[in-house]
Amino acid sequence: MFTSLLCTFTLLFPLGHASLPLVINTWAFKNATAAAWSVLQSGGSVLDAVQEGCARCEVEQCDGTVGYGGSPDESGETTLDALIMNGDTMEVGAVADLRRIKNAIGVARAVMERTDHTLLVGESASLFAENMGFPAEDLTTNKSVNIFSQWLGSNCQPNYRKNVFPDPSQHCGPYKPRAMLEERERARHANVHSHDTIGMVAVDGDGHVAAGTSTNGMNHKVPGRVGDSPIVGAGAYADSSAGGASATGDGDIMMRFLPSYLAVELMRTGADPSAACKMAITRIKRHYSEFFGAIICANTTGHYGAACNKSPGFSQFHFMVSNSESDAPLLKSVDCF
Ligand code: SD4
């Protein structure tokens, strides 16, 4: 009885001290947190903070999974996904499968502020960016060339294809459909070794919320593949009447459940951010018990939380927080369940 009362209390009333403004982001990307925090400290908006924080990771190529030179697709090209959301107006700008442009979060912001659209994709998104003055550059680096050639050297294995077979004289396609297999071991790369999309939520002293993401997706993805990061409600969501959330992990699975939207809606009903994050993960876990993924959540009073799914090699998730309780960004961690 007492335990269930305590659980209900914990769900409805956030525990711990909260302070605003707040920046929270996925993984140990400290410089991104610091960049966003300094924008807020100098009077910038939450949107500016999120953009600056994610852009820092794009420049630093955080863990090789944000920005240029990472996650080459099956043709060796790096393509980028990004999103930014204004929790006051519910405006969103996003780009997916962006080519040749390094500053994906900047282009997402331009989609939001310079068009009436929400999401631009592929070559057309790149042309839009070029027309808006973003420089066109090669996103390939020695590192991405090496990743790609090693993959070619292993006969394009592993890859994300299923129920197909390549031309008998080739190993790497073209592929043809074949009879559906009953069950197969999922040869996914989306595990702890291919993580680290930046997802960020910023809340200012008046409770304005913004959220954003930036990523180069997943190694050896099928060209044209778009992950969860640029999908509103999946990669990130912000609503200044409730809070913000952002997810990282196996986007092909996670986007089916809109975990960021779900977490924000749960916080709207009074759930503590940690509980909201946990429930969003639980929803996915029901169908994909071993999926790789994590989520961060913050409400408009400055309470925050995170949760992750325990999967092979992934038992603890690291994230960063900046608020007025500390001069420097704090590295936090949560045990996966
Ligand atoms: C994607 N969610 O493109 C991204 C990858 C990621 O941790 O976050 N990895 O699926």
Short mmCIF file of C-alpha atoms and ligand atoms in Angstrom, two decimals:
data_model
loop_
_atom_site.label_atom_id
_atom_site.label_comp_id
_atom_site.label_asym_id
_atom_site.label_seq_id
_atom_site.Cartn_x
_atom_site.Cartn_y
_atom_site.Cartn_z
CA MET A 1 0.00 0.00 0.00
CA PHE A 2 2.69 2.41 1.10
CA THR A 3 4.87 1.38 -1.87
CA SER A 4 2.11 1.95 -4.36
CA LEU A 5 1.32 5.32 -2.80
CA LEU A 6 4.99 6.21 -3.03
CA CYS A 7 5.10 5.13 -6.68
CA THR A 8 2.07 7.23 -7.50
CA PHE A 9 3.60 10.16 -5.68
CA THR A 10 6.90 9.71 -7.52
CA LEU A 11 5.12 9.55 -10.85
CA LEU A 12 3.09 12.65 -10.26
CA PHE A 13 5.44 14.83 -8.29
CA PRO A 14 9.03 15.23 -9.40
CA LEU A 15 11.65 14.38 -6.83
CA GLY A 16 14.87 16.30 -6.29
CA HIS A 17 15.84 19.87 -6.75
CA ALA A 18 15.22 21.58 -10.05
CA SER A 19 16.62 24.76 -11.44
CA LEU A 20 16.22 26.84 -14.54
CA PRO A 21 17.54 27.52 -17.07
CA LEU A 22 18.49 24.00 -18.10
CA VAL A 23 20.34 22.32 -20.93
CA ILE A 24 20.29 18.53 -21.20
CA ASN A 25 21.74 16.43 -23.99
CA THR A 26 22.39 12.82 -24.91
CA TRP A 27 25.81 11.25 -24.36
CA ALA A 28 28.92 12.83 -22.85
CA PHE A 29 29.09 15.68 -25.35
CA LYS A 30 30.29 18.25 -22.86
CA ASN A 31 31.35 20.96 -25.31
CA ALA A 32 27.92 20.91 -26.90
CA THR A 33 26.29 21.41 -23.50
CA ALA A 34 28.70 24.23 -22.68
CA ALA A 35 28.02 25.92 -26.02
CA ALA A 36 24.25 25.81 -25.49
CA TRP A 37 24.60 26.95 -21.89
CA SER A 38 26.70 29.95 -22.83
CA VAL A 39 24.04 31.02 -25.34
CA LEU A 40 21.42 30.98 -22.57
CA GLN A 41 23.75 32.78 -20.18
CA SER A 42 24.28 35.57 -22.66
CA GLY A 43 20.55 36.06 -23.09
CA GLY A 44 20.08 33.97 -26.23
CA SER A 45 16.89 32.02 -26.90
CA VAL A 46 16.37 28.31 -26.27
CA LEU A 47 16.30 27.79 -30.04
CA ASP A 48 19.68 29.50 -30.40
CA ALA A 49 21.02 27.37 -27.55
CA VAL A 50 19.89 24.10 -29.12
CA GLN A 51 21.16 25.11 -32.54
CA GLU A 52 24.54 26.18 -31.17
CA GLY A 53 24.89 23.05 -29.03
CA CYS A 54 24.10 20.66 -31.87
CA ALA A 55 26.26 22.64 -34.30
CA ARG A 56 29.19 22.26 -31.92
CA CYS A 57 28.89 18.51 -32.23
CA GLU A 58 28.65 18.76 -36.02
CA VAL A 59 31.95 20.65 -36.08
CA GLU A 60 33.62 18.33 -33.57
CA GLN A 61 32.18 15.23 -35.28
CA CYS A 62 31.10 14.01 -31.84
CA ASP A 63 31.99 10.32 -31.59
CA GLY A 64 31.94 10.09 -35.39
CA THR A 65 28.17 9.85 -35.42
CA VAL A 66 27.38 13.53 -35.66
CA GLY A 67 28.41 15.66 -38.62
CA TYR A 68 30.61 14.97 -41.64
CA GLY A 69 32.94 12.02 -42.12
CA GLY A 70 30.95 9.37 -40.25
CA SER A 71 28.52 6.52 -40.92
CA PRO A 72 29.12 6.14 -44.68
CA ASP A 73 26.12 4.56 -46.39
CA GLU A 74 26.28 1.60 -48.78
CA SER A 75 27.70 3.86 -51.46
CA GLY A 76 30.30 5.38 -49.12
CA GLU A 77 28.55 8.73 -48.71
CA THR A 78 27.88 10.48 -45.39
CA THR A 79 24.39 11.99 -45.22
CA LEU A 80 22.92 13.95 -42.33
CA ASP A 81 19.60 14.13 -40.46
CA ALA A 82 18.65 16.99 -38.11
CA LEU A 83 15.64 18.61 -36.47
CA ILE A 84 14.84 21.65 -34.38
CA MET A 85 11.54 22.38 -32.62
CA ASN A 86 10.17 25.54 -31.02
CA GLY A 87 8.06 24.53 -28.03
CA ASP A 88 6.30 27.92 -27.91
CA THR A 89 4.94 27.92 -31.45
CA MET A 90 5.19 24.18 -32.24
CA GLU A 91 7.12 25.08 -35.39
CA VAL A 92 9.56 22.44 -36.60
CA GLY A 93 12.31 22.45 -39.19
CA ALA A 94 14.02 19.26 -40.25
CA VAL A 95 16.29 17.83 -42.93
CA ALA A 96 16.92 14.22 -43.80
CA ASP A 97 19.39 12.50 -46.10
CA LEU A 98 21.11 15.87 -46.45
CA ARG A 99 24.15 15.72 -48.70
CA ARG A 100 27.26 17.96 -49.02
CA ILE A 101 26.26 20.36 -46.23
CA LYS A 102 28.00 20.16 -42.85
CA ASN A 103 25.70 22.32 -40.75
CA ALA A 104 22.56 20.16 -40.78
CA ILE A 105 20.98 21.76 -37.69
CA GLY A 106 21.46 25.19 -39.33
CA VAL A 107 19.62 23.99 -42.43
CA ALA A 108 16.85 22.56 -40.21
CA ARG A 109 16.49 25.98 -38.59
CA ALA A 110 16.33 27.57 -42.04
CA VAL A 111 13.58 25.14 -43.07
CA MET A 112 11.64 26.24 -40.00
CA GLU A 113 12.19 29.95 -40.39
CA ARG A 114 12.51 30.45 -44.14
CA THR A 115 9.79 28.13 -45.42
CA ASP A 116 6.29 27.02 -44.48
CA HIS A 117 7.46 23.41 -44.63
CA THR A 118 8.58 21.08 -41.86
CA LEU A 119 10.88 18.51 -43.48
CA LEU A 120 13.06 18.65 -46.59
CA VAL A 121 14.94 15.60 -47.82
CA GLY A 122 17.81 14.43 -50.00
CA GLU A 123 19.24 16.28 -52.96
CA SER A 124 16.46 18.89 -52.83
CA ALA A 125 17.26 19.67 -49.21
CA SER A 126 20.89 20.20 -50.22
CA LEU A 127 19.89 22.54 -53.05
CA PHE A 128 17.69 24.47 -50.63
CA ALA A 129 20.66 24.78 -48.27
CA GLU A 130 22.97 25.95 -51.02
CA ASN A 131 20.43 28.55 -52.09
CA MET A 132 20.25 29.75 -48.50
CA GLY A 133 24.01 30.26 -48.52
CA PHE A 134 25.26 27.13 -46.76
CA PRO A 135 28.55 26.04 -48.34
CA ALA A 136 28.55 22.80 -50.34
CA GLU A 137 31.43 20.60 -49.19
CA ASP A 138 32.51 17.00 -49.47
CA LEU A 139 31.47 15.20 -46.28
CA THR A 140 33.92 12.37 -46.91
CA THR A 141 37.03 12.03 -44.74
CA ASN A 142 39.88 9.49 -44.61
CA LYS A 143 38.05 7.89 -41.72
CA SER A 144 34.79 7.45 -43.63
CA VAL A 145 36.71 6.11 -46.65
CA ASN A 146 38.41 3.54 -44.40
CA ILE A 147 35.14 2.45 -42.79
CA PHE A 148 33.64 2.07 -46.24
CA SER A 149 36.53 0.16 -47.79
CA GLN A 150 36.75 -2.23 -44.84
CA TRP A 151 33.06 -2.94 -45.28
CA LEU A 152 33.52 -3.57 -49.02
CA GLY A 153 36.44 -5.83 -48.10
CA SER A 154 34.12 -7.91 -45.94
CA ASN A 155 31.73 -8.45 -48.82
CA CYS A 156 29.43 -5.68 -47.61
CA GLN A 157 28.69 -7.51 -44.37
CA PRO A 158 26.93 -6.84 -42.13
CA ASN A 159 24.22 -4.82 -43.79
CA TYR A 160 20.61 -3.84 -43.30
CA ARG A 161 19.12 -5.92 -46.11
CA LYS A 162 16.78 -8.81 -45.39
CA ASN A 163 15.04 -11.42 -47.49
CA VAL A 164 17.15 -10.59 -50.54
CA PHE A 165 20.11 -12.18 -52.25
CA PRO A 166 22.78 -10.46 -54.31
CA ASP A 167 23.68 -11.30 -57.87
CA PRO A 168 25.53 -14.69 -57.58
CA SER A 169 28.73 -13.23 -59.02
CA GLN A 170 28.68 -10.30 -56.59
CA HIS A 171 28.44 -9.92 -52.85
CA CYS A 172 27.25 -6.35 -52.68
CA GLY A 173 24.20 -6.25 -54.86
CA PRO A 174 22.25 -5.52 -56.92
CA TYR A 175 19.90 -7.45 -54.68
CA LYS A 176 16.85 -9.45 -55.62
CA PRO A 177 13.95 -10.41 -53.35
CA ARG A 178 13.87 -13.95 -52.11
CA ALA A 179 11.41 -16.06 -50.12
CA MET A 180 10.75 -14.55 -46.73
CA LEU A 181 12.65 -16.29 -43.98
CA GLU A 182 10.77 -17.28 -40.88
CA GLU A 183 12.99 -15.57 -38.36
CA ARG A 184 16.49 -14.33 -38.69
CA GLU A 185 19.10 -13.07 -36.38
CA ARG A 186 18.93 -9.33 -36.87
CA ALA A 187 22.32 -8.27 -38.11
CA ARG A 188 21.87 -4.75 -36.87
CA HIS A 189 24.73 -2.34 -36.37
CA ALA A 190 22.56 -0.20 -34.18
CA ASN A 191 24.18 -1.10 -30.94
CA VAL A 192 26.41 0.57 -28.45
CA HIS A 193 29.18 0.77 -31.06
CA SER A 194 27.18 2.89 -33.45
CA HIS A 195 25.63 5.30 -31.01
CA ASP A 196 25.84 8.91 -30.25
CA THR A 197 23.39 11.11 -32.03
CA ILE A 198 23.19 14.42 -30.24
CA GLY A 199 19.72 15.20 -28.93
CA MET A 200 19.26 18.30 -26.83
CA VAL A 201 16.56 20.04 -24.83
CA ALA A 202 16.90 23.62 -23.53
CA VAL A 203 14.52 25.32 -21.10
CA ASP A 204 14.99 28.97 -20.13
CA GLY A 205 14.08 30.74 -16.89
CA ASP A 206 10.55 31.42 -18.12
CA GLY A 207 9.89 27.82 -19.13
CA HIS A 208 10.31 28.25 -22.90
CA VAL A 209 11.38 24.92 -24.37
CA ALA A 210 13.24 23.95 -27.54
CA ALA A 211 14.63 20.61 -28.66
CA GLY A 212 16.83 19.38 -31.48
CA THR A 213 18.92 16.59 -32.92
CA SER A 214 21.77 16.09 -35.35
CA THR A 215 23.24 12.82 -36.64
CA ASN A 216 24.82 11.05 -39.56
CA GLY A 217 22.66 8.01 -38.90
CA MET A 218 24.09 4.52 -39.03
CA ASN A 219 27.07 2.90 -40.73
CA HIS A 220 26.31 1.18 -44.05
CA LYS A 221 22.69 2.28 -44.11
CA VAL A 222 20.83 1.72 -47.34
CA PRO A 223 21.09 4.98 -49.34
CA GLY A 224 17.97 7.07 -48.76
CA ARG A 225 17.47 5.70 -45.26
CA VAL A 226 16.14 8.30 -42.83
CA GLY A 227 16.36 7.62 -39.11
CA ASP A 228 14.30 8.83 -36.18
CA SER A 229 16.33 11.95 -35.50
CA PRO A 230 14.62 14.28 -38.05
CA ILE A 231 11.15 12.87 -37.35
CA VAL A 232 9.16 15.08 -35.03
CA GLY A 233 8.02 13.22 -31.92
CA ALA A 234 10.55 10.47 -32.58
CA GLY A 235 14.02 12.10 -32.44
CA ALA A 236 12.83 15.07 -30.39
CA TYR A 237 9.77 16.97 -29.25
CA ALA A 238 9.20 20.22 -27.39
CA ASP A 239 6.12 21.86 -25.97
CA SER A 240 6.50 24.81 -23.63
CA SER A 241 3.31 23.80 -21.85
CA ALA A 242 4.83 20.45 -20.82
CA GLY A 243 8.54 19.90 -21.55
CA GLY A 244 10.94 18.44 -24.04
CA ALA A 245 12.51 15.08 -24.88
CA SER A 246 15.02 13.59 -27.29
CA ALA A 247 15.92 10.03 -28.19
CA THR A 248 19.01 8.21 -29.40
CA GLY A 249 19.58 4.65 -30.55
CA ASP A 250 18.19 2.32 -33.16
CA GLY A 251 16.09 4.83 -35.06
CA ASP A 252 14.52 2.30 -37.41
CA ILE A 253 12.80 0.74 -34.44
CA MET A 254 12.41 3.75 -32.18
CA MET A 255 10.63 5.96 -34.71
CA ARG A 256 7.74 3.50 -34.79
CA PHE A 257 6.82 4.51 -31.24
CA LEU A 258 7.33 8.31 -31.23
CA PRO A 259 9.08 8.08 -27.86
CA SER A 260 9.84 11.80 -27.54
CA TYR A 261 6.22 12.74 -28.13
CA LEU A 262 5.05 10.09 -25.69
CA ALA A 263 7.43 11.27 -22.97
CA VAL A 264 6.33 14.89 -23.34
CA GLU A 265 2.67 13.89 -23.21
CA LEU A 266 3.31 11.86 -20.06
CA MET A 267 5.01 14.85 -18.45
CA ARG A 268 1.98 16.93 -19.41
CA THR A 269 -0.16 14.60 -17.33
CA GLY A 270 2.15 15.15 -14.37
CA ALA A 271 4.64 12.30 -14.74
CA ASP A 272 8.09 12.96 -13.37
CA PRO A 273 10.63 13.20 -16.26
CA SER A 274 12.47 10.03 -15.18
CA ALA A 275 9.20 8.10 -15.07
CA ALA A 276 8.12 9.56 -18.44
CA CYS A 277 11.42 8.53 -20.03
CA LYS A 278 11.11 5.05 -18.57
CA MET A 279 7.56 4.62 -19.83
CA ALA A 280 8.58 5.68 -23.34
CA ILE A 281 11.33 3.05 -23.34
CA THR A 282 8.98 0.43 -21.86
CA ARG A 283 6.53 0.96 -24.72
CA ILE A 284 9.22 -0.02 -27.24
CA LYS A 285 10.63 -2.81 -25.10
CA ARG A 286 7.29 -4.59 -25.16
CA HIS A 287 7.84 -5.33 -28.83
CA TYR A 288 11.62 -5.22 -29.12
CA SER A 289 13.03 -6.39 -25.83
CA GLU A 290 16.67 -6.01 -26.90
CA PHE A 291 16.50 -2.77 -28.87
CA PHE A 292 19.35 -0.32 -28.39
CA GLY A 293 18.14 3.09 -27.28
CA ALA A 294 17.84 5.83 -24.69
CA ILE A 295 15.89 9.03 -24.08
CA ILE A 296 16.32 12.27 -22.13
CA CYS A 297 13.38 14.28 -20.73
CA ALA A 298 12.95 17.66 -19.04
CA ASN A 299 9.89 19.50 -17.84
CA THR A 300 9.25 23.23 -17.67
CA THR A 301 10.19 23.49 -14.00
CA GLY A 302 13.72 22.22 -14.66
CA HIS A 303 13.30 18.64 -13.48
CA TYR A 304 14.91 16.15 -15.79
CA GLY A 305 15.51 12.45 -16.25
CA ALA A 306 16.70 9.79 -18.66
CA ALA A 307 16.18 6.10 -19.35
CA CYS A 308 17.72 3.41 -21.53
CA ASN A 309 17.01 -0.15 -22.54
CA LYS A 310 19.43 -2.78 -21.31
CA SER A 311 20.83 -4.46 -24.41
CA PRO A 312 24.02 -6.34 -25.28
CA GLY A 313 26.97 -4.15 -24.26
CA PHE A 314 24.74 -1.32 -23.08
CA SER A 315 23.94 -1.16 -19.39
CA GLN A 316 24.45 2.50 -18.59
CA PHE A 317 23.61 5.66 -20.51
CA HIS A 318 25.55 8.88 -20.11
CA PHE A 319 24.09 12.31 -20.65
CA MET A 320 25.02 15.92 -19.85
CA VAL A 321 23.23 18.56 -17.84
CA SER A 322 23.89 22.26 -17.30
CA ASN A 323 21.87 24.32 -14.88
CA SER A 324 22.55 27.02 -12.36
CA GLU A 325 23.62 24.46 -9.77
CA SER A 326 27.03 24.08 -11.37
CA ASP A 327 29.49 26.24 -13.29
CA ALA A 328 30.44 23.42 -15.64
CA PRO A 329 28.31 20.86 -17.48
CA LEU A 330 27.70 17.79 -15.33
CA LEU A 331 28.11 14.26 -16.61
CA LYS A 332 25.15 12.15 -15.47
CA SER A 333 24.37 8.51 -15.95
CA VAL A 334 21.41 6.22 -15.61
CA ASP A 335 21.35 2.43 -15.35
CA CYS A 336 19.45 0.77 -18.17
CA PHE A 337 16.58 -1.52 -17.27
C1 SD4 B 1 19.52 6.90 -36.16
N1 SD4 B 1 18.98 7.41 -33.89
O1 SD4 B 1 19.79 7.44 -37.21
C2 SD4 B 1 20.00 7.54 -34.88
C3 SD4 B 1 21.29 6.91 -34.49
C4 SD4 B 1 21.59 7.04 -33.06
O2 SD4 B 1 22.57 6.33 -31.24
O3 SD4 B 1 21.07 7.79 -32.30
N2 SD4 B 1 22.42 6.27 -32.56
O4 SD4 B 1 18.90 5.84 -36.08
#
